[in-house]
XYZ file of C-alpha atoms in Angstrom:
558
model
C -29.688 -50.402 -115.144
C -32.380 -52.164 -116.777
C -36.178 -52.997 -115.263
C -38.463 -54.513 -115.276
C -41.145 -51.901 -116.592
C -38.483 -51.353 -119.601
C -40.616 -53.598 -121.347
C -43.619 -51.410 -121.362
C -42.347 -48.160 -121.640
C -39.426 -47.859 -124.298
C -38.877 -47.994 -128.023
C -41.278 -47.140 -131.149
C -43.439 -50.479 -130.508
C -44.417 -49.554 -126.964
C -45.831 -46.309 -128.039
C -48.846 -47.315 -127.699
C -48.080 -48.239 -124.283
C -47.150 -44.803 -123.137
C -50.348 -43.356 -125.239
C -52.208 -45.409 -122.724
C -50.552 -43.624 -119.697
C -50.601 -40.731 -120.593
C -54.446 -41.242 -120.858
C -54.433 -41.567 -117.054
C -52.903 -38.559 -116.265
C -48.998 -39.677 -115.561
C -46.005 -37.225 -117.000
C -43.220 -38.299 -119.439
C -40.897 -38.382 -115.982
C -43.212 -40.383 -114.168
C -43.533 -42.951 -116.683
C -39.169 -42.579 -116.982
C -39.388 -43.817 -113.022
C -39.602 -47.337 -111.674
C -42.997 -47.974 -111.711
C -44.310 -49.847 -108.153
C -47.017 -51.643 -108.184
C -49.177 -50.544 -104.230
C -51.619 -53.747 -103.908
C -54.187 -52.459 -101.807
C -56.473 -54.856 -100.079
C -58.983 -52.236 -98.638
C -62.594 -52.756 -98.435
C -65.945 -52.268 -96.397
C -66.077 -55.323 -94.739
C -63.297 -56.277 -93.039
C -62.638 -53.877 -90.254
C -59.063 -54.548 -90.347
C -59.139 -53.458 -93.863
C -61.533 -50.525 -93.515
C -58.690 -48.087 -93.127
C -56.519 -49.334 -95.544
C -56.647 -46.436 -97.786
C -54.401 -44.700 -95.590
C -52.077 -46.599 -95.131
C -51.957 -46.921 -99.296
C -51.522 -43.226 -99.374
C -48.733 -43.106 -97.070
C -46.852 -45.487 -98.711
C -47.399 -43.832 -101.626
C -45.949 -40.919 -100.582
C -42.697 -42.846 -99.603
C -42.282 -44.157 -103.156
C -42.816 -41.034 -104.608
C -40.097 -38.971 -102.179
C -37.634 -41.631 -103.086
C -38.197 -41.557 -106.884
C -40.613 -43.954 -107.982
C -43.960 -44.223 -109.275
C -46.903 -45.834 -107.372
C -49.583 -47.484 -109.173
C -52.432 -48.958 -106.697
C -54.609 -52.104 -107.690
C -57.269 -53.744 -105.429
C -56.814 -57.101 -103.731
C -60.006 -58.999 -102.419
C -60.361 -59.971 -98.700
C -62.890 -61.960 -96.710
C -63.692 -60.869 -93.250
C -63.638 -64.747 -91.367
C -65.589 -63.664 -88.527
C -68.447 -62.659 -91.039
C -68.524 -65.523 -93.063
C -67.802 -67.834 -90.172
C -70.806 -70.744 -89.451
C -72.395 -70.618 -92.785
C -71.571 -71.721 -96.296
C -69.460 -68.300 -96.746
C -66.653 -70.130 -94.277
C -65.628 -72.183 -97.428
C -64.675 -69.314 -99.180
C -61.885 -67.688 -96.895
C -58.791 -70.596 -97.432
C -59.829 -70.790 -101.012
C -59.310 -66.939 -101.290
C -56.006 -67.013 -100.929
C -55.136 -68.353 -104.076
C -56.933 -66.452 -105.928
C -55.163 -63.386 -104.292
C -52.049 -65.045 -105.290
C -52.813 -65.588 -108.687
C -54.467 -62.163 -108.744
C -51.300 -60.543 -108.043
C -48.928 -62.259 -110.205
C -51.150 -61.750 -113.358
C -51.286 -57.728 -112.586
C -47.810 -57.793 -111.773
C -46.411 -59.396 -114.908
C -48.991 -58.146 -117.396
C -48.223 -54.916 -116.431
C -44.009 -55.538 -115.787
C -43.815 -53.666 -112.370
C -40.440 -53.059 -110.897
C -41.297 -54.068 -107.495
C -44.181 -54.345 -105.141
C -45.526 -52.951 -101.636
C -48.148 -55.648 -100.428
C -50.688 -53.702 -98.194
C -52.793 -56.801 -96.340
C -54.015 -57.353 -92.600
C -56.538 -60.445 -92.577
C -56.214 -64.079 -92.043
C -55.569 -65.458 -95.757
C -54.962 -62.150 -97.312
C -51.556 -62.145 -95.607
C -50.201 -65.633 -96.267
C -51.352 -64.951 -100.083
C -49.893 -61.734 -100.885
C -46.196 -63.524 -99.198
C -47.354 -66.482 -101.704
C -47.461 -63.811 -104.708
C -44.152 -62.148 -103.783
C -42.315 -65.119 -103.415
C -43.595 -66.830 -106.326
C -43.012 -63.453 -108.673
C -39.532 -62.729 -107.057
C -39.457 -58.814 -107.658
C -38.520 -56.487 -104.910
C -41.318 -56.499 -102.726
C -42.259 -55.258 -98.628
C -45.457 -55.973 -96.670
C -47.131 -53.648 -94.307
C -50.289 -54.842 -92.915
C -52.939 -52.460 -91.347
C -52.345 -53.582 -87.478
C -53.851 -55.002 -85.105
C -57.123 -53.658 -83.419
C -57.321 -52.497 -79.889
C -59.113 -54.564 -77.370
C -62.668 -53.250 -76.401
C -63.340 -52.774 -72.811
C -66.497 -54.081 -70.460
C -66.729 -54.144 -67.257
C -63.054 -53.130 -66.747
C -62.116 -55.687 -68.782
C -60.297 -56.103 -72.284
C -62.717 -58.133 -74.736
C -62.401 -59.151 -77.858
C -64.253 -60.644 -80.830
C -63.431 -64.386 -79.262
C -65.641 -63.025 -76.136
C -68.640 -62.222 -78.651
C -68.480 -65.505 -79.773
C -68.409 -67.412 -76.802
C -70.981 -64.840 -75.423
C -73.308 -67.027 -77.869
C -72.931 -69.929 -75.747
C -73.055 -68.239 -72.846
C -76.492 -67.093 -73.601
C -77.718 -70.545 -75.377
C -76.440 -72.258 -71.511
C -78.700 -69.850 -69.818
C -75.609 -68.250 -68.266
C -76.361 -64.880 -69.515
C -79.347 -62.476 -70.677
C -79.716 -60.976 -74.134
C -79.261 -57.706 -72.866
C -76.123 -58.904 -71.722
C -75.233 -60.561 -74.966
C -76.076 -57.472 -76.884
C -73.778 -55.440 -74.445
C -70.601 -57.744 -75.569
C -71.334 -57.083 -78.858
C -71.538 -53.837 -78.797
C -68.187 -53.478 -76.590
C -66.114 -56.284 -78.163
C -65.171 -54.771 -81.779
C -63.942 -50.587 -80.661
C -62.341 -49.925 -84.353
C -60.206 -50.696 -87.164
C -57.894 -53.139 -87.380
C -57.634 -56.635 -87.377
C -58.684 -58.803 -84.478
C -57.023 -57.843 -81.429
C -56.195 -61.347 -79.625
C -53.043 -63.938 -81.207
C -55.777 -64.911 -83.866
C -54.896 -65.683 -87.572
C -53.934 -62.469 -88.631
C -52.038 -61.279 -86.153
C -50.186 -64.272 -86.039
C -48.953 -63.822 -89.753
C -48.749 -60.357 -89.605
C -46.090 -61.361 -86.639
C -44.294 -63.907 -88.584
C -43.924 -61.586 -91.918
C -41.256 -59.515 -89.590
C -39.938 -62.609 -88.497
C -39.578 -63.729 -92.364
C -37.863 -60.630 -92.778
C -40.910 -59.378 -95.378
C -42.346 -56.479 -93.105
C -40.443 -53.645 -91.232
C -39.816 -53.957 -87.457
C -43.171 -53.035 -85.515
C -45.267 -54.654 -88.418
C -47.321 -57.249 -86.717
C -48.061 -54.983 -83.681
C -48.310 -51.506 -83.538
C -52.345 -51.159 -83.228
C -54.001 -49.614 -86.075
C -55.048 -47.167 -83.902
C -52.041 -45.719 -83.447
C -52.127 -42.975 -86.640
C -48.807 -41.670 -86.433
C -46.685 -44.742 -85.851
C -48.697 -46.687 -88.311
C -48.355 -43.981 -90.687
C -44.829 -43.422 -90.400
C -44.227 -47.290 -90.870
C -46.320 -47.099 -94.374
C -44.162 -44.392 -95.869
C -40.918 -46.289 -94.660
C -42.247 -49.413 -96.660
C -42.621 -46.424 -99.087
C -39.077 -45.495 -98.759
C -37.670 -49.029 -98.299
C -39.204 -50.759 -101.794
C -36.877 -48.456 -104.040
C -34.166 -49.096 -101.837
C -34.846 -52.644 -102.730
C -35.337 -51.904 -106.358
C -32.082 -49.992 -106.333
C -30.161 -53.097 -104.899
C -32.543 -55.880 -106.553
C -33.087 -57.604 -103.078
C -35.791 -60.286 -103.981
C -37.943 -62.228 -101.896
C -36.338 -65.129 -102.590
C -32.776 -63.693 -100.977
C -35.086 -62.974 -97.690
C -37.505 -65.762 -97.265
C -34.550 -68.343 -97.322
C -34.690 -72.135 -95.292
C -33.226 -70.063 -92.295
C -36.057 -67.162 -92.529
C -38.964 -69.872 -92.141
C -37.235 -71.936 -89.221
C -37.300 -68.366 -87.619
C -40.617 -67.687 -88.296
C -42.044 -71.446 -86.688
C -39.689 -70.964 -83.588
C -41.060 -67.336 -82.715
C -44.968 -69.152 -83.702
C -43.693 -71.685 -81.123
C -43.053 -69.094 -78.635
C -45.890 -66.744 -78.664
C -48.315 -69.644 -79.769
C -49.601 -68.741 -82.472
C -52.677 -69.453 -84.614
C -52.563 -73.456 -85.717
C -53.094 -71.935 -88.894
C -49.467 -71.223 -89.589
C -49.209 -74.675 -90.473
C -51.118 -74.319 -93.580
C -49.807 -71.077 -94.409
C -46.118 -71.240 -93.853
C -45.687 -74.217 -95.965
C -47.633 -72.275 -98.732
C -45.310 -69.969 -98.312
C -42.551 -71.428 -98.412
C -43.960 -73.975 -101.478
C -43.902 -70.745 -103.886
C -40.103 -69.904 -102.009
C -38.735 -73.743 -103.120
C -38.753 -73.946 -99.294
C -39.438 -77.664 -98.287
C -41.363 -76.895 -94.912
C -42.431 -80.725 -93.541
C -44.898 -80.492 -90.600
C -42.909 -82.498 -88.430
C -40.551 -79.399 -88.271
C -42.484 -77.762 -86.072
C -42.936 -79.995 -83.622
C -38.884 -80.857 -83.843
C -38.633 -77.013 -83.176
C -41.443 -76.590 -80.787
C -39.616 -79.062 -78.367
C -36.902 -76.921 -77.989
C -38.700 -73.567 -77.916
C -40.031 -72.115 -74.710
C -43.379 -70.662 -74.830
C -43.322 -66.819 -73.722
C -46.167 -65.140 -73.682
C -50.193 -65.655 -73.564
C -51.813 -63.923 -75.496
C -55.849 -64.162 -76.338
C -57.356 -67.002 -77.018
C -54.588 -68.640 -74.560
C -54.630 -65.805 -71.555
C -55.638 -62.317 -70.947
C -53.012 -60.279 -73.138
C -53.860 -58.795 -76.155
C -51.416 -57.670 -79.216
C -51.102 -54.020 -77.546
C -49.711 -55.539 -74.662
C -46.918 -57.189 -77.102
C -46.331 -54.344 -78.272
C -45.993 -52.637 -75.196
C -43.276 -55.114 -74.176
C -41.352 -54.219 -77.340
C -43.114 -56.078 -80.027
C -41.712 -59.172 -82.029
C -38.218 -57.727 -81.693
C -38.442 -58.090 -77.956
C -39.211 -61.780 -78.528
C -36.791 -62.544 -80.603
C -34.000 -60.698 -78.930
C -35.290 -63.575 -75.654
C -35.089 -66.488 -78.004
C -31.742 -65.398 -78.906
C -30.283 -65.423 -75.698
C -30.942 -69.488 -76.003
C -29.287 -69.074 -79.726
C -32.602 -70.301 -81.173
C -32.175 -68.151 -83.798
C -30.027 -67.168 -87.138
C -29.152 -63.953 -86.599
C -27.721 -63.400 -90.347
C -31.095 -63.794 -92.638
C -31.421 -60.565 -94.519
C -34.285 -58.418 -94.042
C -36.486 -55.890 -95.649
C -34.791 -52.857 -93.329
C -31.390 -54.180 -95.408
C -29.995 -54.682 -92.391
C -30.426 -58.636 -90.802
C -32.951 -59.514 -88.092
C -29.809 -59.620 -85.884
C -29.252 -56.116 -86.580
C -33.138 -55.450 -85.737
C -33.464 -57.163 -82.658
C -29.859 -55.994 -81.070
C -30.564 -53.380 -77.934
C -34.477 -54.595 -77.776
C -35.366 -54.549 -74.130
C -38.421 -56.377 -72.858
C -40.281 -53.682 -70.894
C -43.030 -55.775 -69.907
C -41.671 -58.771 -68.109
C -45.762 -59.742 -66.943
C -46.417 -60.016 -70.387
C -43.234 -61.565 -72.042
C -41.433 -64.069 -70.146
C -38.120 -64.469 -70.208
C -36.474 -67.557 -71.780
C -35.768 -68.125 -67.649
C -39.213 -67.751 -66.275
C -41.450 -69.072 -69.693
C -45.155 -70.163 -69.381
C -43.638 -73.582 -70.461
C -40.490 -75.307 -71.704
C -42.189 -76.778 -75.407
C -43.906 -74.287 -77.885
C -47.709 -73.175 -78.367
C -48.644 -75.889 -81.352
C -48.383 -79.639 -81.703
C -48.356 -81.826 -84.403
C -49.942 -84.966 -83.579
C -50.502 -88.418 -85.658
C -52.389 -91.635 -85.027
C -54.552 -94.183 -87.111
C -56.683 -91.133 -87.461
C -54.207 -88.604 -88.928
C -51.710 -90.788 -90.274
C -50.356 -87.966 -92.122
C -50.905 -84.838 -89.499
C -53.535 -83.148 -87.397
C -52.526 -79.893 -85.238
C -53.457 -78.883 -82.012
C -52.783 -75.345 -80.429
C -51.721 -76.443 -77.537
C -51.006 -73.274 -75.553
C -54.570 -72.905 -75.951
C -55.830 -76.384 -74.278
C -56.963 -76.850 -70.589
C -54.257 -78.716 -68.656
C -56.936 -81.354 -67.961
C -57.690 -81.673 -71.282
C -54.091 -82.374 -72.282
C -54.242 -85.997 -72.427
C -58.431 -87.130 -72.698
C -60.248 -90.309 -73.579
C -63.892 -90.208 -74.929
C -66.262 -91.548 -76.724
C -66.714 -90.113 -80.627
C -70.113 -87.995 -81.397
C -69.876 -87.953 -85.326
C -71.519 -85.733 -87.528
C -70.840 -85.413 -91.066
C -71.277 -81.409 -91.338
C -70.329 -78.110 -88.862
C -73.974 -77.451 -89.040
C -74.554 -80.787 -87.621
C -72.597 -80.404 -85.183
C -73.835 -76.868 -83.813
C -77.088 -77.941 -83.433
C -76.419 -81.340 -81.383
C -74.112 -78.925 -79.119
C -77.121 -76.058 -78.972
C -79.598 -78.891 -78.331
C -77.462 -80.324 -75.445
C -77.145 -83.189 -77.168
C -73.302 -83.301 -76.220
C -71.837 -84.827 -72.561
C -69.021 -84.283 -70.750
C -66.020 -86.242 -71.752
C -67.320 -86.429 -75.254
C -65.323 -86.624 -78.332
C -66.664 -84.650 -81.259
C -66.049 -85.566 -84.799
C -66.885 -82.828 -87.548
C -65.669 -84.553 -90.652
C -66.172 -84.024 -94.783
C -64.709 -80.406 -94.197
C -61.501 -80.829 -95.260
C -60.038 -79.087 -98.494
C -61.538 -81.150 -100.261
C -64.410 -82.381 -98.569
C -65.734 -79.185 -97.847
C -64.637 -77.985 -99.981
C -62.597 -74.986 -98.938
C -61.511 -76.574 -95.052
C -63.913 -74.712 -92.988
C -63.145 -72.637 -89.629
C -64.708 -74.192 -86.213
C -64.972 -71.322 -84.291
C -68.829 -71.115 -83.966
C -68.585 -74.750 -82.416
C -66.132 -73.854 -80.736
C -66.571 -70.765 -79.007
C -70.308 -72.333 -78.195
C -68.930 -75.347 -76.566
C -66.545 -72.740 -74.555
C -69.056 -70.898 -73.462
C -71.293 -73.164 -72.178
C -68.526 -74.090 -69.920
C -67.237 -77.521 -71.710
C -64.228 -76.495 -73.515
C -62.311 -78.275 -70.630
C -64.627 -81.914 -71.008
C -65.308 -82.360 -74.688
C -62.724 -82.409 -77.778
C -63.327 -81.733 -81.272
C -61.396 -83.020 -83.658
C -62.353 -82.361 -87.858
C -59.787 -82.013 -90.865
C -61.343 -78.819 -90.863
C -59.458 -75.856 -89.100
C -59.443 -73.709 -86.255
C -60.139 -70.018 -85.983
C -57.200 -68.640 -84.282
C -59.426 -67.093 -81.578
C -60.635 -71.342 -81.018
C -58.900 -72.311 -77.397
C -59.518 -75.539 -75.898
C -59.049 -79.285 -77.103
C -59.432 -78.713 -80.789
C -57.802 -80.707 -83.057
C -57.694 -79.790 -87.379
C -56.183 -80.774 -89.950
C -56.560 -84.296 -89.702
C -54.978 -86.171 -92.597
C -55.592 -87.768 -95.052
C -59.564 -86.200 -94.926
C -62.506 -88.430 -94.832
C -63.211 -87.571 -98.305
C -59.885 -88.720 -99.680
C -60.547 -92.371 -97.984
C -58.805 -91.602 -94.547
C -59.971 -93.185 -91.308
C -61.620 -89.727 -89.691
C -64.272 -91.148 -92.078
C -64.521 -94.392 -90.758
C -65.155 -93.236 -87.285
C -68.512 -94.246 -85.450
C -70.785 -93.145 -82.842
C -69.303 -94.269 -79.400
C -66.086 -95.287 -80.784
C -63.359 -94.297 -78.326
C -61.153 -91.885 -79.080
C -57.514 -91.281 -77.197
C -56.043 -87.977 -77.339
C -52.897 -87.479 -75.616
C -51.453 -83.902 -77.272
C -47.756 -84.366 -74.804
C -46.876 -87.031 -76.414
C -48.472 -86.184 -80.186
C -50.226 -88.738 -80.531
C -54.401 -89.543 -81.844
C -55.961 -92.645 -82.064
C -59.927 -94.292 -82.188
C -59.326 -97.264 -80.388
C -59.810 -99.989 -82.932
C -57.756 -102.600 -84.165
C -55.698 -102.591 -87.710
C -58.133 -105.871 -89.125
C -61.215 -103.656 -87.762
C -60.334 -100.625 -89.520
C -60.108 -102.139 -92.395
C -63.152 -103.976 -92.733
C -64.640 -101.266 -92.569
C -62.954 -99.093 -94.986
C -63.965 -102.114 -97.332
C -67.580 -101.237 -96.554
C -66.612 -97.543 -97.167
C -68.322 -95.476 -99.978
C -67.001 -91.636 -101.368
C -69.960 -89.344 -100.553
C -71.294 -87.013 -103.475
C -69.204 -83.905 -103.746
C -70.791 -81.293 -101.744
C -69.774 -78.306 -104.690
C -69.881 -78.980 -108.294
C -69.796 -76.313 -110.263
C -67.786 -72.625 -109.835
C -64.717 -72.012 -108.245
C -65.211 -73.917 -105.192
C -65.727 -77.502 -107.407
C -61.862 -76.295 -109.635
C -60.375 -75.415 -106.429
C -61.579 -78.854 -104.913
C -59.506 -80.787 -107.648
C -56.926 -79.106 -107.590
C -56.057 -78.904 -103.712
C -53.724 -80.770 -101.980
C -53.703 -82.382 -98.396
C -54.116 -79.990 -95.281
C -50.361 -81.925 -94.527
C -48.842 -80.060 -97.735
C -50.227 -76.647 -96.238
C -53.600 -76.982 -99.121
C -51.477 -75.644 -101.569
C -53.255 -75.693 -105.270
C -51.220 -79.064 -107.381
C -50.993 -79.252 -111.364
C -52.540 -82.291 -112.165
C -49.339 -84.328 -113.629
C-alpha cells in the first residue's frame, strides 16, 4: 500500500532525504515504517501541559509496538488563567490558528502518515481538531486530563475560587491571609483546570466527536496509570487507523458535531464551544449555524453541575462513568446517533453500550435532570442581531430574565476598575465593548470582571454583556459574543450610559430599549475608533477574522 511518507523516503532523488535521517539517528527499518508525526504541546507554563512529556512517551511507545515510527514536534500553548486581565488575554483565541497552521505546514512538509495530537488547554484543543480535520490523515487526540480539585477547609476549590477570592478580598469580605491561603490550596497539580471550564469542555466533546478514546476528557491527570495506559492505546490505535485509512473527515461527520452540542447541552459546557465547534467543523465542510444549538438545547435535558454551575468537579464525572455514562442517559431519550464511527473503530454506540451511571448525585438521569433545556443559550436582539451566548446553567435563577440600566466602558480594564472602585449598583447592566475579534483584537476572556463582580456578592444583580467571551470558569449573567461587534458598526457600540437594557435568556432574547428611528440616528453620528493593534500578528489576524457568529474562524479576503 502506498503512504503518505513514500514521498520522502523512496527512489534515487530522495536520497538526500534519507541522508538527512539517518543524520538523526533513525535505522534503514525505521525509516521503511509509517512514519507518525506525535505533536506535543508540552511546556512550563501551562500546568495542564507541564506533564505532557509523558504522556508523549507513552504514546510513543504504542506506535512503536504496533510498527510505526514516532517523530515528536512542539505545539505552542497559552495558559488563559496567566494571561487573563492584561494585554496577554488577546493572544489565547488568536493562538489557535496559528497552532492550526503550525501543524499542517509540519505535517505536509514533512508527508507524515498520520498524526497523534497530544493537547489539554482551552484553544490548543479546538486547534489541533482544526489541523486534523483540515489535513485529513489518520489522526487521534489524547489530551493530558483534567486536574484534581484542591481542598480547603473540607472543601473542593478550584482556580474559579482564586479568582473570585480577588473580589472577595477587594469587598472587604476576606483578609489577605485568607486570600493567600486560596491560592495556595486552589491549583494541587498537573492538569488542566479542574471545574467544566474551556478545556475540559473540549477535551469532553473530542470523545463525543469520536477524535479521542473513551475516558479522554476525564480521567484526572493525576491518575498515572490510567492516563498512561490511554496514551499508548492512542499509540496503538493511530496505526490501526493508518492500516485502514480512517480519516478525520469519515469521523467528524454532520452527525458527530450534533452529538457533540447535545452532550455540551447536557453537561453545560463552556459558552466557548460555540466558537470552537463551528471552527471545527468549518475545516470538516461541516455547516454548524449557531441557531443549532439552541434548536438542540431545547430538547436536551441538562444532567449534571459541574463547576462554575455547582459543586462537582470533572473527577466526580468521572467517577459516575465519564462522558460514556452521559451519553448512554441521552440515549435512552434517542438524542443521539448511535452509528458515527469512532477512533476505538468501533461507533460511539458500541462505546457507550453497558455504561452504568454509578453516581446518580452527580449525573442525573434523563428522569430526574437539573432542568428540561440545555446549559447554553443563544440569544438575539437589536444588540446581537446576529448572536450573543449565554451559559445559562451558570446564571442565578433571578437573574434569568433582568432589566437594567447600561454602565459602558469601552475597554475590560475600564471596566475592572469602575467595579473595584464600587462604581457599579445593583441591577446594573455592564457593557464591555471594542473586544471583539476584531475590536480587540483577539476577543478577550472576562473572567477577571467576572469572578470580581462574583465575589463581591453581585453576580446575581448586575449583567455583563461584551462581544468579548467568557472564561469557562465565568458563572452568572454574562453574556459574549455579541454580534456584529462594535467595531464592525453593530449597535453594542451605540449603547449609552443609562440606556436600558432587557435581558430575558428563557426566551433568547437581548435588547437596549430604544426605538428603530433612534438607533439609527445615532449610528449616523457613529465614528470607527482607531485600531487598537497595528502592526504584528495581532493587526493580520484582525483582518482576516471573521464574526464571533461564524465561530472567528480566519476568511481569505475574496
Amino acid at each position: 500500500m502506498k503512504r503518505i511518507s513514500d514521498e520522502v523516503k523512496y527512489g534515487s532523488t530522495r536520497a538526500a532525504h534519507r541522508s538527512l535521517f539517518y543524520a538523526m539517528g533513525y535505522t534503514e527499518d525505521e525509516i521503511k515504517r509509517p512514519l507518525i508525526g506525535v505533536v506535543n504541546a508540552q511546556n512550563e507554563i501551562i500546568p495542564g501541559h507541564i506533564h505532557l512529556d509523558q504522556i508523549a512517551q507513552a504514546v510513543k511507545y504504542g506506535i512503536l509496538e504496533n510498527g510505526g515510527t514516532p517523530i515528536e514536534f512542539p505545539a505552542i500553548g497559552i495558559c488563559d488563567g496567566i494571561a487573563m486581565g492584561h494585554k496577554g488575554m488577546k493572544y489565547p483565541l488568536v493562538s489557535r490558528e496559528l497552532i492550526a497552521d503550525s501543524i499542517e505546514a509540519m505535517a505536509v512538509g514533512h508527508a507524515f502518515d498520520g498524526l497523534v495530537l497530544i493537547p489539554n488547554c482551552d484553544k490548543i484543543v479546538p486547534g489541533m481538531l482544526m489541523a486534523a480535520a483540515r489535513l485529513n490523515i489518520p489522526a487521534i487526540v489524547v489530551s493530558g486530563g483534567p486536574m484534581l480539585p484542591g481542598r480547603r477547609n473540607g472543601v473542593d476549590i478550584s482556580v474559579s475560587t482564586a479568582f473570585e477570592a480577588a473580589g472577595r478580598f477587594e469587598a472587604g469580605k476576606i483578609s489577605a491571609e485568607e486570600l493567600a491561603d486560596v491560592e495556595t490550596h486552589a491549583c494541587p497539580g498537573c492538569g488542566s483546570c479542574a471545574g467544566l471550564f474551556t478545556a475540559n469542555t473540549m477535551n469532553c466533546l473530542t470523545e463525543v466527536l469520536g477524535m479521542g478514546l473513551p475516558g479522554n476528557g476525564t480521567i484526572p491527570a493525576a491518575y498515572y496509570g490510567a492516563r498512561i495506559n490511554l496514551a499508548k492505546t492512542a499509540g496503538k490505535r493511530i496505526m490501526s487507523l493508518v492500516e485502514k485509512n480512517i480519516c478525520p473527515l469519515d469521523i467528524m461527520t454532520p452527525a458527530a458535531f450534533k452529538n457533540a452540542i447535545t452532550v455540551d447541552m447536557a453537561i453545560g459546557g463552556s459558552s466557548n464551544t460555540a466558537l470552537h465547534l463551528p471552527a471545527i467543523a468549518h475545516e470538516a465542510n461541516v455547516p454548524l449555524p449557531l441557531p443549532l444549538f439552541d434548536e438542540i438545547s431545547k430538547k436536551t435535558p441538562y444532567l449534571t453541575k459541574l463547576s462554575p454551575g455547582g459543586s462537582h468537579h470533572i473527577i466526580d464525572l468521572y467517577e459516575a462513568g465519564g462522558i460514556n455514562a452521559v451519553m448512554a442517559e441521552l440515549d435512552k431519550l434517542n438524542l443521539l446517533d448511535r452509528e458515527v464511527l469512532t477512533v476505538t473503530g468501533r461507533t460511539i454506540g458500541e462505546n457507550f453500550l453497558g455504561t452504568k451511571n454509578q453516581r446518580p448525585d452527580v449525573l442525573h438521569s434523563v428522569e430526574n435532570p437539573y432542568s428540561k433545556t440545555g446549559g447554553i443559550a443563544i440569544l438575539t436582539g437589536n444588540i446581537a442581531k446576529e448572536c450573543s451566548v449565554v451559559k445559562e446553567s451558570a446564571v442565578a435563577p433571578e437573574m434569568l430574565v433582568h432589566t437594567g440600566p447600561a454602565q459602558v466602558f469601552n475597554s475590560e480594564e475600564e471596566a475592572i476598575e469602575a467595579i473595584v472602585q464600587k462604581r457599579i449598583q445593583k441591577g446594573d447592566v455592564i457593557v464591555i465593548r471594542y473586544e471583539g475579534p476584531k475590536g480587540g483584537p483577539g476577543m478577550r476572556e472576562m473572567l477577571n470582571p467576572t469572578s470580581v463582580l462574583a465575589g463581591m456578592g453581585l453576580d446575581k444583580d448586575v449583567a455583563l454583556l461584551t462581544h468579548g467571551r467568557f472564561s469557562g470558569a465565568t458563572r452568572g449573567a454574562c453574556i459574549g459574543h455579541i454580534s456584529p461587534e462594535a467595531f464592525e458598526g453593530g449597535s453594542i457600540g451605540l449603547v449609552r450610559n443609562g440606556d436600558i437594557i432587557s435581558i430575558d435568556i428563557p426566551g433568547r432574547k437581548l435588547n437596549v430599549e430604544l426605538s428603530d428611528e433612534e438607533l439609527a440616528e445615532r449610528a449616523k453620528a457613529w465614528v470607527r475608533p482607531e485600531p487598537k493593534v497595528k502592526t504584528g500578528y495581532l493587526a493580520r489576524y484582525a483582518a482576516l477574522v471573521s464574526s464571533a457568529a461564524k465561530g472567528a474562524i480566519l476568511e481569505v479576503p475574496k
